[in-house]
Coordinates of C-alpha atoms and ligand atoms in Angstrom, one line a residue:
M1 CA -105.2 -214.7 -214.9
N2 CA -101.7 -214.4 -216.4
K3 CA -99.1 -211.9 -214.3
Y4 CA -99.4 -209.8 -217.5
E5 CA -103.2 -209.6 -216.7
K6 CA -103.1 -208.5 -212.9
L7 CA -100.5 -205.9 -213.8
A8 CA -101.9 -204.6 -217.2
N9 CA -105.4 -204.5 -214.6
I10 CA -103.3 -202.6 -211.5
I11 CA -102.6 -200.1 -214.2
F12 CA -106.0 -199.3 -216.2
P13 CA -108.3 -200.9 -214.3
D14 CA -111.0 -198.2 -215.8
V15 CA -109.4 -199.7 -219.9
T16 CA -112.2 -202.4 -220.5
E17 CA -112.2 -202.1 -224.6
T18 CA -109.5 -204.0 -226.6
I19 CA -108.1 -203.5 -230.2
D20 CA -110.6 -204.5 -231.5
D21 CA -113.7 -202.3 -230.5
L22 CA -111.7 -200.0 -231.5
E23 CA -110.8 -201.1 -234.9
K24 CA -114.5 -201.2 -235.5
R25 CA -115.0 -198.2 -233.6
Y26 CA -112.9 -196.7 -236.9
P27 CA -113.4 -198.6 -239.7
A28 CA -111.7 -198.7 -243.0
R29 CA -112.9 -195.4 -244.9
N30 CA -114.6 -195.3 -247.8
L31 CA -113.3 -193.7 -250.7
P32 CA -112.9 -194.6 -254.1
E33 CA -109.0 -196.4 -255.2
G34 CA -106.3 -194.4 -255.3
A35 CA -107.6 -191.3 -252.9
E36 CA -105.4 -190.7 -250.3
V37 CA -106.0 -190.6 -246.8
T38 CA -103.0 -187.3 -245.7
R39 CA -102.8 -185.3 -242.6
F40 CA -100.9 -182.3 -240.8
A41 CA -99.8 -182.6 -237.1
P42 CA -98.8 -179.8 -235.8
S43 CA -97.4 -178.5 -232.4
P44 CA -99.2 -176.3 -230.9
T45 CA -95.7 -174.2 -229.7
G46 CA -96.7 -170.7 -230.8
F47 CA -95.3 -170.8 -234.1
L48 CA -96.0 -171.8 -237.9
H49 CA -92.0 -173.0 -239.3
L50 CA -91.7 -172.5 -242.8
G51 CA -91.0 -175.8 -243.5
S52 CA -94.3 -176.7 -241.1
L53 CA -96.3 -175.3 -243.6
F54 CA -94.7 -176.9 -246.9
T55 CA -95.7 -179.7 -245.4
S56 CA -98.9 -179.1 -245.0
M57 CA -99.7 -177.8 -247.9
V58 CA -97.9 -180.8 -249.9
A59 CA -100.2 -183.5 -247.6
R60 CA -103.0 -181.3 -248.5
K61 CA -102.2 -181.7 -252.6
V62 CA -101.7 -184.9 -252.0
A63 CA -105.2 -185.7 -250.8
F64 CA -106.9 -183.0 -253.3
D65 CA -105.0 -184.7 -256.9
T66 CA -106.5 -188.3 -255.6
K67 CA -109.6 -186.9 -254.1
G68 CA -108.4 -188.2 -250.8
V69 CA -109.2 -186.9 -247.3
F70 CA -106.6 -184.1 -246.1
Y71 CA -106.8 -183.7 -241.7
I72 CA -105.4 -181.7 -239.6
R73 CA -104.1 -183.6 -236.3
L74 CA -103.5 -181.4 -233.1
E75 CA -100.7 -183.3 -231.6
D76 CA -100.4 -181.5 -227.9
T77 CA -99.0 -184.1 -225.7
D78 CA -95.5 -182.2 -225.0
T79 CA -97.3 -179.6 -222.4
K80 CA -93.4 -178.0 -221.4
R81 CA -93.2 -176.9 -225.0
E82 CA -97.1 -175.4 -225.2
V83 CA -98.2 -172.6 -226.1
S84 CA -101.8 -172.1 -224.5
G85 CA -103.7 -171.3 -227.6
S86 CA -101.4 -171.1 -229.9
G87 CA -103.4 -174.7 -231.5
K88 CA -106.2 -172.0 -232.5
D89 CA -103.7 -169.5 -234.3
L90 CA -102.3 -172.0 -235.9
L91 CA -105.5 -173.1 -238.2
V92 CA -105.8 -169.1 -238.8
Q93 CA -102.5 -169.5 -240.5
L94 CA -103.5 -172.3 -242.6
N95 CA -106.2 -171.1 -243.6
H96 CA -104.7 -167.8 -244.4
F97 CA -102.5 -170.1 -247.2
G98 CA -105.5 -171.7 -248.0
V99 CA -104.2 -175.2 -246.4
T100 CA -107.7 -176.1 -245.0
P101 CA -108.8 -179.5 -243.8
D102 CA -111.7 -181.9 -244.8
E103 CA -112.0 -182.6 -240.8
G104 CA -110.4 -182.9 -238.2
Y105 CA -108.9 -180.6 -235.6
L106 CA -110.6 -176.6 -235.9
G107 CA -110.1 -175.2 -233.0
D108 CA -113.0 -175.2 -231.0
E109 CA -114.6 -177.8 -232.5
E110 CA -113.6 -180.8 -235.2
S111 CA -115.3 -182.6 -237.2
G112 CA -115.0 -185.8 -239.0
E113 CA -115.6 -189.4 -237.8
Y114 CA -112.4 -190.0 -236.6
G115 CA -111.6 -188.0 -234.0
P116 CA -110.9 -186.9 -231.1
Y117 CA -108.5 -185.0 -233.7
K118 CA -106.7 -183.5 -230.0
Q119 CA -104.3 -185.9 -228.9
S120 CA -104.6 -184.4 -225.0
D121 CA -108.5 -186.0 -225.6
R122 CA -107.1 -189.3 -226.6
E123 CA -105.6 -190.7 -223.5
H124 CA -108.4 -193.5 -223.0
L125 CA -107.3 -195.2 -226.8
Y126 CA -103.3 -194.9 -226.3
R127 CA -104.6 -196.8 -223.0
T128 CA -106.7 -199.0 -224.6
V129 CA -103.8 -199.7 -226.8
I130 CA -101.4 -200.1 -224.8
K131 CA -103.7 -202.0 -222.1
S132 CA -103.7 -205.0 -224.7
L133 CA -99.6 -204.9 -225.5
M134 CA -98.8 -205.2 -222.1
L135 CA -101.3 -208.2 -221.9
R136 CA -99.0 -210.0 -224.8
G137 CA -96.1 -209.0 -222.1
R138 CA -94.7 -206.2 -225.1
A139 CA -95.8 -203.0 -222.1
Y140 CA -94.1 -202.7 -219.5
P141 CA -93.8 -200.2 -216.5
C142 CA -90.7 -198.7 -215.9
F143 CA -89.0 -196.8 -212.5
C144 CA -86.1 -195.4 -213.6
T145 CA -84.8 -192.3 -212.2
A146 CA -83.4 -189.1 -214.1
E147 CA -80.0 -190.4 -211.7
E148 CA -80.6 -194.0 -213.2
L149 CA -81.1 -193.1 -216.7
D150 CA -77.9 -190.4 -215.9
E151 CA -76.3 -193.5 -214.8
I152 CA -77.0 -195.7 -218.0
R153 CA -76.2 -193.0 -220.6
K154 CA -72.1 -192.3 -218.2
E155 CA -71.4 -196.0 -218.8
Q156 CA -73.1 -196.5 -222.1
E157 CA -70.6 -193.1 -222.7
A158 CA -67.6 -194.8 -220.8
N159 CA -68.1 -198.4 -223.4
K160 CA -68.4 -196.6 -225.5
E161 CA -71.8 -198.2 -226.6
I162 CA -75.2 -196.9 -228.6
P163 CA -76.7 -194.7 -226.3
G164 CA -80.3 -196.1 -225.0
Y165 CA -82.3 -197.9 -223.5
Y166 CA -82.0 -201.5 -224.4
G167 CA -80.6 -205.2 -224.3
K168 CA -79.4 -205.4 -220.9
F169 CA -80.0 -201.3 -220.1
A170 CA -83.2 -202.1 -220.2
K171 CA -83.4 -202.2 -216.1
Y172 CA -87.3 -203.1 -215.8
R173 CA -87.5 -205.4 -218.6
D174 CA -87.6 -208.1 -216.7
L175 CA -88.8 -206.6 -213.2
D176 CA -91.1 -209.6 -211.9
V177 CA -94.5 -208.5 -212.5
D178 CA -95.4 -208.8 -208.7
E179 CA -92.7 -206.4 -207.9
A180 CA -93.5 -203.9 -210.2
I181 CA -97.2 -204.1 -209.0
A182 CA -95.9 -203.7 -205.4
R183 CA -93.7 -200.3 -206.6
I184 CA -97.1 -198.9 -208.4
Q185 CA -99.1 -199.8 -205.0
N186 CA -96.5 -197.9 -203.1
G187 CA -97.0 -194.9 -205.7
D188 CA -94.0 -195.2 -207.1
K189 CA -93.4 -193.3 -210.1
Y190 CA -93.0 -195.2 -213.8
V191 CA -93.9 -194.5 -217.3
I192 CA -94.5 -197.3 -219.7
R193 CA -92.3 -198.6 -222.1
F194 CA -92.6 -200.7 -225.3
R195 CA -90.7 -203.9 -225.2
S196 CA -88.9 -204.5 -228.6
E197 CA -88.3 -208.2 -230.1
G198 CA -85.3 -206.6 -232.7
D199 CA -81.4 -205.8 -232.8
H200 CA -80.5 -203.2 -234.2
N201 CA -77.7 -205.5 -235.5
N202 CA -79.7 -206.3 -238.2
K203 CA -81.1 -203.8 -240.7
V204 CA -85.0 -203.5 -241.8
T205 CA -85.9 -201.1 -245.6
F206 CA -88.8 -199.4 -245.9
H207 CA -89.8 -197.7 -248.3
D208 CA -89.9 -194.4 -248.9
E209 CA -92.7 -192.0 -251.8
I210 CA -89.8 -190.0 -252.1
R211 CA -86.6 -191.7 -251.5
G212 CA -87.7 -195.2 -252.1
D213 CA -86.5 -198.2 -249.9
I214 CA -84.4 -196.7 -247.2
A215 CA -82.4 -200.0 -245.0
I216 CA -81.8 -198.8 -241.8
A217 CA -80.3 -200.3 -238.5
Q218 CA -83.6 -202.2 -236.9
N219 CA -85.0 -200.7 -233.4
D220 CA -83.9 -202.2 -230.1
Q221 CA -84.8 -199.2 -228.3
D222 CA -87.5 -199.9 -225.2
I223 CA -88.9 -196.6 -226.0
V224 CA -91.4 -195.1 -223.3
I225 CA -94.7 -195.2 -225.2
L226 CA -97.2 -193.8 -222.1
K227 CA -94.7 -190.1 -220.2
G228 CA -95.1 -190.2 -215.9
D229 CA -97.8 -187.6 -217.4
G230 CA -100.2 -190.4 -218.6
L231 CA -99.7 -188.7 -222.2
P232 CA -98.2 -191.0 -225.0
T233 CA -94.9 -189.9 -226.4
Y234 CA -94.7 -189.2 -230.4
H235 CA -93.9 -192.5 -231.8
F236 CA -97.0 -194.0 -230.0
A237 CA -99.1 -191.8 -230.9
H238 CA -98.4 -191.9 -234.7
A239 CA -99.1 -195.5 -234.7
C240 CA -101.9 -195.4 -232.9
D241 CA -103.5 -192.2 -234.1
D242 CA -102.2 -192.7 -237.9
H243 CA -103.9 -196.2 -238.1
F244 CA -107.3 -195.5 -236.3
M245 CA -107.8 -191.9 -238.3
R246 CA -106.7 -194.4 -241.4
T247 CA -104.2 -191.8 -242.7
T248 CA -102.5 -193.7 -246.0
T249 CA -99.6 -191.6 -246.5
V250 CA -97.7 -190.0 -243.6
I251 CA -96.4 -187.1 -244.9
R252 CA -93.9 -185.1 -242.4
G253 CA -90.0 -184.0 -242.5
E254 CA -86.5 -185.6 -243.0
E255 CA -86.2 -185.8 -239.7
W256 CA -88.3 -188.2 -239.0
I257 CA -86.8 -191.0 -241.6
S258 CA -84.3 -191.8 -238.5
S259 CA -86.9 -193.5 -236.2
T260 CA -88.8 -195.3 -238.3
P261 CA -87.4 -198.6 -237.3
I262 CA -88.5 -198.1 -233.9
H263 CA -92.4 -196.7 -236.0
L264 CA -91.7 -200.1 -238.3
D265 CA -91.4 -202.5 -234.3
L266 CA -94.2 -200.5 -232.8
F267 CA -96.8 -200.8 -236.5
E268 CA -95.9 -205.0 -236.8
A269 CA -96.4 -205.5 -232.6
L270 CA -99.7 -203.9 -233.2
G271 CA -100.1 -205.9 -236.3
F272 CA -101.0 -202.5 -237.6
K273 CA -100.4 -202.4 -241.6
L274 CA -97.6 -199.6 -242.5
P275 CA -98.7 -196.8 -243.7
K276 CA -96.6 -195.1 -247.1
Y277 CA -94.3 -192.2 -245.6
A278 CA -92.9 -189.2 -247.6
H279 CA -90.4 -187.0 -246.1
L280 CA -89.7 -184.1 -247.6
P281 CA -86.6 -182.1 -247.4
V282 CA -86.0 -179.3 -244.7
I283 CA -86.1 -176.3 -245.5
M284 CA -82.2 -174.7 -245.9
K285 CA -80.2 -171.5 -246.7
I286 CA -76.7 -170.3 -247.1
D287 CA -75.0 -169.0 -243.7
N288 CA -71.8 -167.7 -243.9
G289 CA -70.8 -170.1 -247.0
S290 CA -72.7 -173.2 -245.0
R291 CA -75.7 -174.8 -245.0
R292 CA -78.0 -175.1 -242.6
K293 CA -81.7 -175.4 -241.4
L294 CA -84.1 -172.1 -240.5
S295 CA -83.7 -171.7 -237.2
K296 CA -86.9 -170.4 -235.2
R297 CA -83.9 -167.7 -233.1
K298 CA -81.4 -166.7 -235.7
D299 CA -84.5 -166.3 -239.7
P300 CA -87.1 -164.6 -239.6
E301 CA -88.4 -166.6 -242.5
A302 CA -88.4 -168.9 -240.7
S303 CA -91.9 -168.2 -238.7
V304 CA -94.5 -167.9 -241.5
A305 CA -96.1 -164.9 -239.5
H306 CA -93.2 -163.0 -240.9
F307 CA -94.6 -163.8 -244.5
I308 CA -97.7 -162.7 -243.2
E309 CA -96.4 -159.4 -241.6
V310 CA -94.5 -157.6 -244.9
G311 CA -97.5 -158.5 -247.2
F312 CA -96.8 -161.8 -249.6
P313 CA -100.0 -162.6 -250.8
V314 CA -100.8 -165.8 -250.2
E315 CA -100.4 -166.9 -253.2
S316 CA -97.2 -165.9 -253.8
L317 CA -96.0 -168.4 -250.7
Q318 CA -98.3 -171.0 -252.0
V319 CA -96.6 -170.7 -255.6
Y320 CA -93.0 -170.7 -254.5
L321 CA -93.4 -173.6 -251.9
M322 CA -94.8 -175.4 -254.8
S323 CA -92.3 -174.9 -256.8
I324 CA -89.8 -175.8 -253.8
A325 CA -92.1 -179.4 -254.5
N326 CA -91.7 -180.2 -257.5
S327 CA -88.8 -179.6 -259.7
N328 CA -90.5 -179.1 -262.7
F329 CA -93.1 -176.3 -261.4
E330 CA -91.3 -173.1 -262.7
E331 CA -91.6 -174.4 -266.1
W332 CA -95.2 -176.0 -265.6
T333 CA -96.0 -172.1 -265.1
A334 CA -94.2 -170.9 -267.9
S335 CA -95.6 -173.3 -270.4
S336 CA -99.4 -173.1 -268.6
N337 CA -99.3 -169.2 -267.5
S338 CA -101.4 -170.6 -265.0
F339 CA -99.8 -169.8 -261.2
N340 CA -102.8 -171.9 -259.4
P341 CA -101.0 -174.5 -257.7
D342 CA -104.8 -176.7 -258.0
E343 CA -104.2 -177.4 -261.6
F344 CA -100.7 -178.7 -261.6
K345 CA -99.4 -182.4 -261.0
F346 CA -97.9 -182.6 -258.3
S347 CA -95.8 -186.1 -257.7
F348 CA -93.6 -187.7 -255.0
S349 CA -90.5 -188.6 -257.6
K350 CA -90.2 -184.7 -258.5
M351 CA -89.4 -183.7 -254.9
S352 CA -85.6 -183.2 -254.2
L353 CA -84.0 -185.4 -251.8
D354 CA -82.0 -183.2 -250.2
G355 CA -82.6 -179.8 -248.1
V356 CA -84.0 -176.9 -250.5
L357 CA -82.8 -173.8 -250.3
F358 CA -84.7 -170.9 -249.4
D359 CA -84.3 -168.0 -251.4
Q360 CA -85.8 -165.1 -251.2
D361 CA -85.1 -163.9 -254.7
K362 CA -87.3 -166.9 -256.6
L363 CA -90.1 -166.1 -253.5
N364 CA -89.6 -162.2 -254.6
F365 CA -90.0 -163.4 -258.6
F366 CA -93.2 -164.6 -258.0
S367 CA -94.7 -162.6 -255.9
K368 CA -94.0 -159.6 -258.4
E369 CA -95.4 -161.4 -261.0
L370 CA -98.7 -162.7 -259.0
I371 CA -99.5 -158.9 -257.9
A372 CA -98.6 -157.8 -261.2
R373 CA -101.6 -160.1 -262.2
F374 CA -104.1 -158.8 -259.8
T375 CA -106.9 -156.2 -260.8
A376 CA -106.1 -152.8 -258.9
E377 CA -108.9 -153.5 -257.2
D378 CA -108.4 -156.9 -255.7
L379 CA -104.8 -155.1 -254.8
Y380 CA -106.3 -152.3 -253.1
S381 CA -108.4 -154.1 -250.9
R382 CA -105.9 -156.6 -250.4
I383 CA -103.8 -153.6 -249.5
L384 CA -107.1 -152.2 -246.8
E385 CA -107.0 -155.1 -245.4
W386 CA -103.1 -155.7 -245.0
S387 CA -102.6 -152.8 -243.6
E388 CA -105.6 -152.5 -241.5
K389 CA -103.5 -155.3 -239.3
F390 CA -100.0 -154.6 -240.5
D391 CA -99.3 -150.4 -241.3
H392 CA -101.6 -148.5 -239.9
E393 CA -99.6 -144.7 -241.5
F394 CA -100.6 -146.4 -244.3
Y395 CA -104.1 -147.8 -243.7
N396 CA -105.6 -144.8 -242.8
Q397 CA -103.8 -143.2 -246.0
I398 CA -105.8 -145.8 -248.1
K399 CA -109.2 -146.5 -246.5
D400 CA -111.2 -143.0 -247.7
K401 CA -109.7 -142.6 -251.3
K402 CA -110.9 -146.3 -252.8
D403 CA -110.9 -144.4 -256.1
Y404 CA -107.5 -142.6 -256.0
V405 CA -105.4 -145.7 -254.8
T406 CA -106.7 -148.0 -257.3
A407 CA -106.2 -145.6 -260.1
I408 CA -102.6 -144.5 -258.8
L409 CA -102.2 -149.0 -258.1
N410 CA -103.7 -149.0 -262.1
I411 CA -100.4 -147.4 -262.9
E412 CA -99.2 -149.4 -265.3
R413 CA -101.3 -152.9 -264.8
G414 CA -102.5 -154.8 -267.1
G415 CA -101.4 -154.8 -270.9
E416 CA -98.8 -157.4 -272.7
K417 CA -96.3 -156.3 -270.0
P418 CA -97.5 -155.4 -267.1
R419 CA -95.0 -153.6 -264.5
K420 CA -93.9 -155.8 -261.7
D421 CA -92.0 -154.2 -258.9
Y422 CA -94.1 -154.9 -255.8
A423 CA -93.2 -158.8 -254.7
K424 CA -95.1 -157.6 -251.3
Y425 CA -97.0 -155.4 -250.3
S426 CA -95.1 -153.3 -248.2
D427 CA -93.5 -152.1 -250.9
I428 CA -96.4 -150.1 -252.1
Y429 CA -96.0 -147.3 -249.5
P430 CA -92.7 -146.0 -250.2
I431 CA -93.2 -145.9 -253.6
I432 CA -96.3 -144.1 -254.4
R433 CA -96.5 -141.8 -250.8
F434 CA -95.8 -138.7 -252.4
F435 CA -99.3 -139.3 -253.9
F436 CA -100.6 -138.3 -250.4
N437 CA -100.0 -134.1 -249.9
D438 CA -98.8 -134.9 -246.2
Q439 CA -96.2 -136.9 -247.5
Y440 CA -95.0 -134.8 -250.7
E441 CA -94.5 -132.4 -247.9
E442 CA -92.7 -134.7 -245.6
I443 CA -90.7 -135.8 -248.9
T444 CA -89.4 -132.8 -250.0
A445 CA -89.3 -131.1 -246.3
N446 CA -85.4 -130.2 -247.0
G447 CA -85.6 -129.7 -251.1
Y448 CA -85.5 -131.2 -254.3
P449 CA -83.3 -133.8 -255.6
F450 CA -82.3 -131.8 -258.6
N451 CA -79.3 -132.3 -261.1
E452 CA -77.4 -130.4 -259.7
L453 CA -75.4 -129.5 -262.5
M454 CA -78.4 -127.6 -264.3
N455 CA -79.0 -123.6 -263.7
K456 CA -81.7 -123.2 -261.7
T457 CA -83.3 -120.6 -263.2
V458 CA -83.4 -122.8 -266.0
I459 CA -85.5 -125.4 -263.9
A460 CA -87.5 -122.9 -262.7
E461 CA -88.3 -121.8 -266.3
V462 CA -88.9 -124.6 -267.7
L463 CA -91.3 -125.6 -264.8
K464 CA -93.1 -122.4 -265.5
D465 CA -93.1 -123.3 -268.8
F466 CA -95.1 -126.7 -268.5
A467 CA -97.6 -125.6 -265.1
Q468 CA -99.0 -123.3 -268.2
S469 CA -98.8 -125.5 -271.5
N470 CA -99.7 -128.6 -270.0
D471 CA -102.5 -130.4 -271.9
Y472 CA -104.2 -132.8 -269.8
S473 CA -106.4 -134.4 -272.7
L474 CA -103.8 -135.5 -274.2
G475 CA -103.3 -139.6 -274.4
S476 CA -99.7 -140.8 -273.1
D477 CA -97.6 -141.3 -276.0
V478 CA -98.7 -137.7 -277.2
W479 CA -97.5 -135.8 -274.2
F480 CA -94.4 -137.6 -274.4
G481 CA -93.8 -135.4 -277.8
S482 CA -95.1 -132.2 -275.8
V483 CA -92.5 -132.9 -273.8
K484 CA -90.2 -133.1 -276.5
E485 CA -91.3 -129.8 -277.5
L486 CA -91.3 -127.8 -274.0
S487 CA -87.9 -129.0 -273.8
T488 CA -86.8 -127.6 -277.0
R489 CA -88.1 -124.1 -276.0
H490 CA -85.6 -124.5 -273.2
Q491 CA -83.1 -125.4 -275.5
F492 CA -82.8 -128.9 -275.1
A493 CA -82.6 -131.4 -277.2
E494 CA -85.0 -133.5 -278.3
N495 CA -83.4 -136.2 -276.9
N496 CA -80.1 -138.4 -275.6
K497 CA -78.7 -138.9 -278.7
M498 CA -79.3 -135.2 -280.8
Y499 CA -78.0 -133.8 -277.4
K500 CA -75.0 -136.4 -277.6
A501 CA -73.9 -135.5 -281.1
N502 CA -74.1 -132.3 -279.8
K503 CA -73.0 -131.0 -276.6
E504 CA -72.4 -127.1 -277.2
A505 CA -75.3 -126.3 -278.8
Y506 CA -78.0 -127.4 -275.9
L507 CA -78.6 -127.2 -272.2
G508 CA -79.3 -131.0 -272.1
H509 CA -81.8 -133.0 -272.9
S510 CA -85.6 -134.5 -272.6
G511 CA -84.5 -137.2 -270.7
D512 CA -84.0 -133.5 -267.8
V513 CA -87.1 -132.0 -268.7
A514 CA -89.0 -135.1 -267.6
E515 CA -86.8 -135.4 -264.5
M516 CA -87.3 -131.4 -263.0
I517 CA -90.9 -132.5 -263.8
R518 CA -90.8 -135.2 -262.0
V519 CA -88.6 -134.3 -259.3
A520 CA -91.2 -131.5 -258.7
L521 CA -93.9 -133.8 -258.4
T522 CA -92.5 -136.6 -256.5
G523 CA -89.5 -135.7 -254.6
S524 CA -87.7 -138.2 -256.4
K525 CA -85.7 -138.7 -259.6
N526 CA -87.5 -141.9 -259.4
S527 CA -91.2 -143.2 -259.5
P528 CA -93.5 -144.7 -261.7
N529 CA -95.0 -143.9 -265.2
L530 CA -94.6 -139.8 -265.1
Y531 CA -97.3 -139.6 -267.8
F532 CA -99.5 -141.4 -265.0
V533 CA -98.7 -139.2 -261.8
I534 CA -99.3 -135.9 -263.8
Q535 CA -102.9 -137.5 -264.7
I536 CA -103.5 -139.0 -261.6
L537 CA -102.7 -136.2 -259.2
G538 CA -104.1 -133.5 -261.6
K539 CA -103.9 -130.0 -262.8
E540 CA -104.6 -128.3 -259.6
E541 CA -102.4 -130.5 -257.5
V542 CA -99.3 -130.6 -260.0
N543 CA -99.5 -126.3 -260.4
R544 CA -99.4 -126.3 -256.7
R545 CA -96.3 -128.6 -256.2
I546 CA -94.9 -127.5 -259.1
N547 CA -95.0 -123.5 -257.7
K548 CA -93.5 -125.0 -254.3
A549 CA -90.8 -126.9 -255.8
I550 CA -90.6 -123.0 -257.7
E551 CA -90.2 -121.6 -254.5
K552 CA -88.1 -123.0 -253.7
L553 CA -85.0 -122.7 -256.7
S554 CA -84.8 -119.2 -255.7
Ligands
LIG601 N1 -95.9 -183.1 -233.9 C1 -95.1 -183.8 -235.0 C2 -94.1 -182.1 -235.4 O1 -94.7 -181.3 -235.0 C3 -95.2 -183.8 -236.1 C4 -94.1 -184.9 -237.0 C5 -95.7 -185.8 -238.2 O2 -96.1 -185.6 -238.6 O3 -95.4 -186.9 -237.7 O4 -93.6 -183.5 -235.8

């Protein structure tokens, strides 16, 4: 028995399998040429960042486009940051945005042949791989205390040396194996480190699907691969998991570029084939004139939950994020008149290299386009579902009034030029609440915003005439003609042009008359198309509101 074998058997007495056994258990996937296996690997920290949603969507898209496999792996090895139960919440949120995996971690269960898909259930696999490294002298126990590590750091700082655990600073790298065994048997605490054979004076080059070849200093750090709590670090788990789950392209945030040399080092030492890498740009915002990452602490829009709460349709985020992903996507939506990212051919080569700016206006623009394309019935069921969770007042108003609300939502919907005034579900209620009688009472409780320059008696007369004469059977074009007639009856010009040409002859123009009716019926100078407002409220309610307004005028 060589000395490493003795050490490995003491640390991993339960491990009898080898890497070869694992290779057999997780054979190459049987997929057609070109099919990509991608994954999303969130940590259960109770927060789905917009950037992570972006990453997950791109990963899903790449697998979808190539008829490959997209899976989810839960990276729950950082027990300090873990928020219990949030793994499942993540799935709910991902599902909400259509990021459904073909296999992997599914909350209470999982599906697929390459699991377990939750890292905390993979301890045995990591231990097997580390044992094999240790047998080859490429992993060793390190007994450094926090104080010792601190001392090393201070010495490096004082001498302006590269920080970390490497070369002459790797204190336990060459510890005599018998001594290591004695310390372990004595119960001393330790972690397991990787023995790097790299040299940071050398450069290594790897290919990034987005950025091309990247040359970067070789890794020489003896990184921790197994922590004191028995769980692996990200770097080591990445190598093991992406290898045995047979990921073909690792799609992750650009913050991992600087660690990639560690990963190259590990893959090489393990004899694993390197996957392809695509490092996605981070999502930034402009703050006080300079760019910075979207911050979990400062920016509500950093959290995907925020977009769900304020009621952005799933599709709006999907489309917006695809427009961030590929610079030609927006042009494609215009030329294809499709807003379905699944129909779009994604390409890494059309991806921005630098951080991308979060653009609320662009999101609103796409969202208005999309909401304008929904049918009123569809929009009704969406706002019903949304308001039940996030706006109870709105929910109670609309839940038993499907026909009424659908008619309201149908105002100027469809046709050549649909109205595009809602970017999110929470925009709707403020615009349509006057349709509900209790809200109308509330809006007008302190009076009506009639034009101050108009004589109150004239307004009252116009309104009275309107209530008596309005013909509810007219179509919208003809109806506007009837408003002109009403105007001339009360000494208002038919249109603004006529009024301007001869101001002395008139009290105002038909626009002023329409505004009087609008203010009386809605309590506001702005509202959806007046003709439809009147049609939907119906004669009885119109007259009731007109009479109330007249009463207030006197
Ligand atoms: N758990 C890592 C993270 O949340 C995953 C990075 C990766 O995709 O490899 O950042």
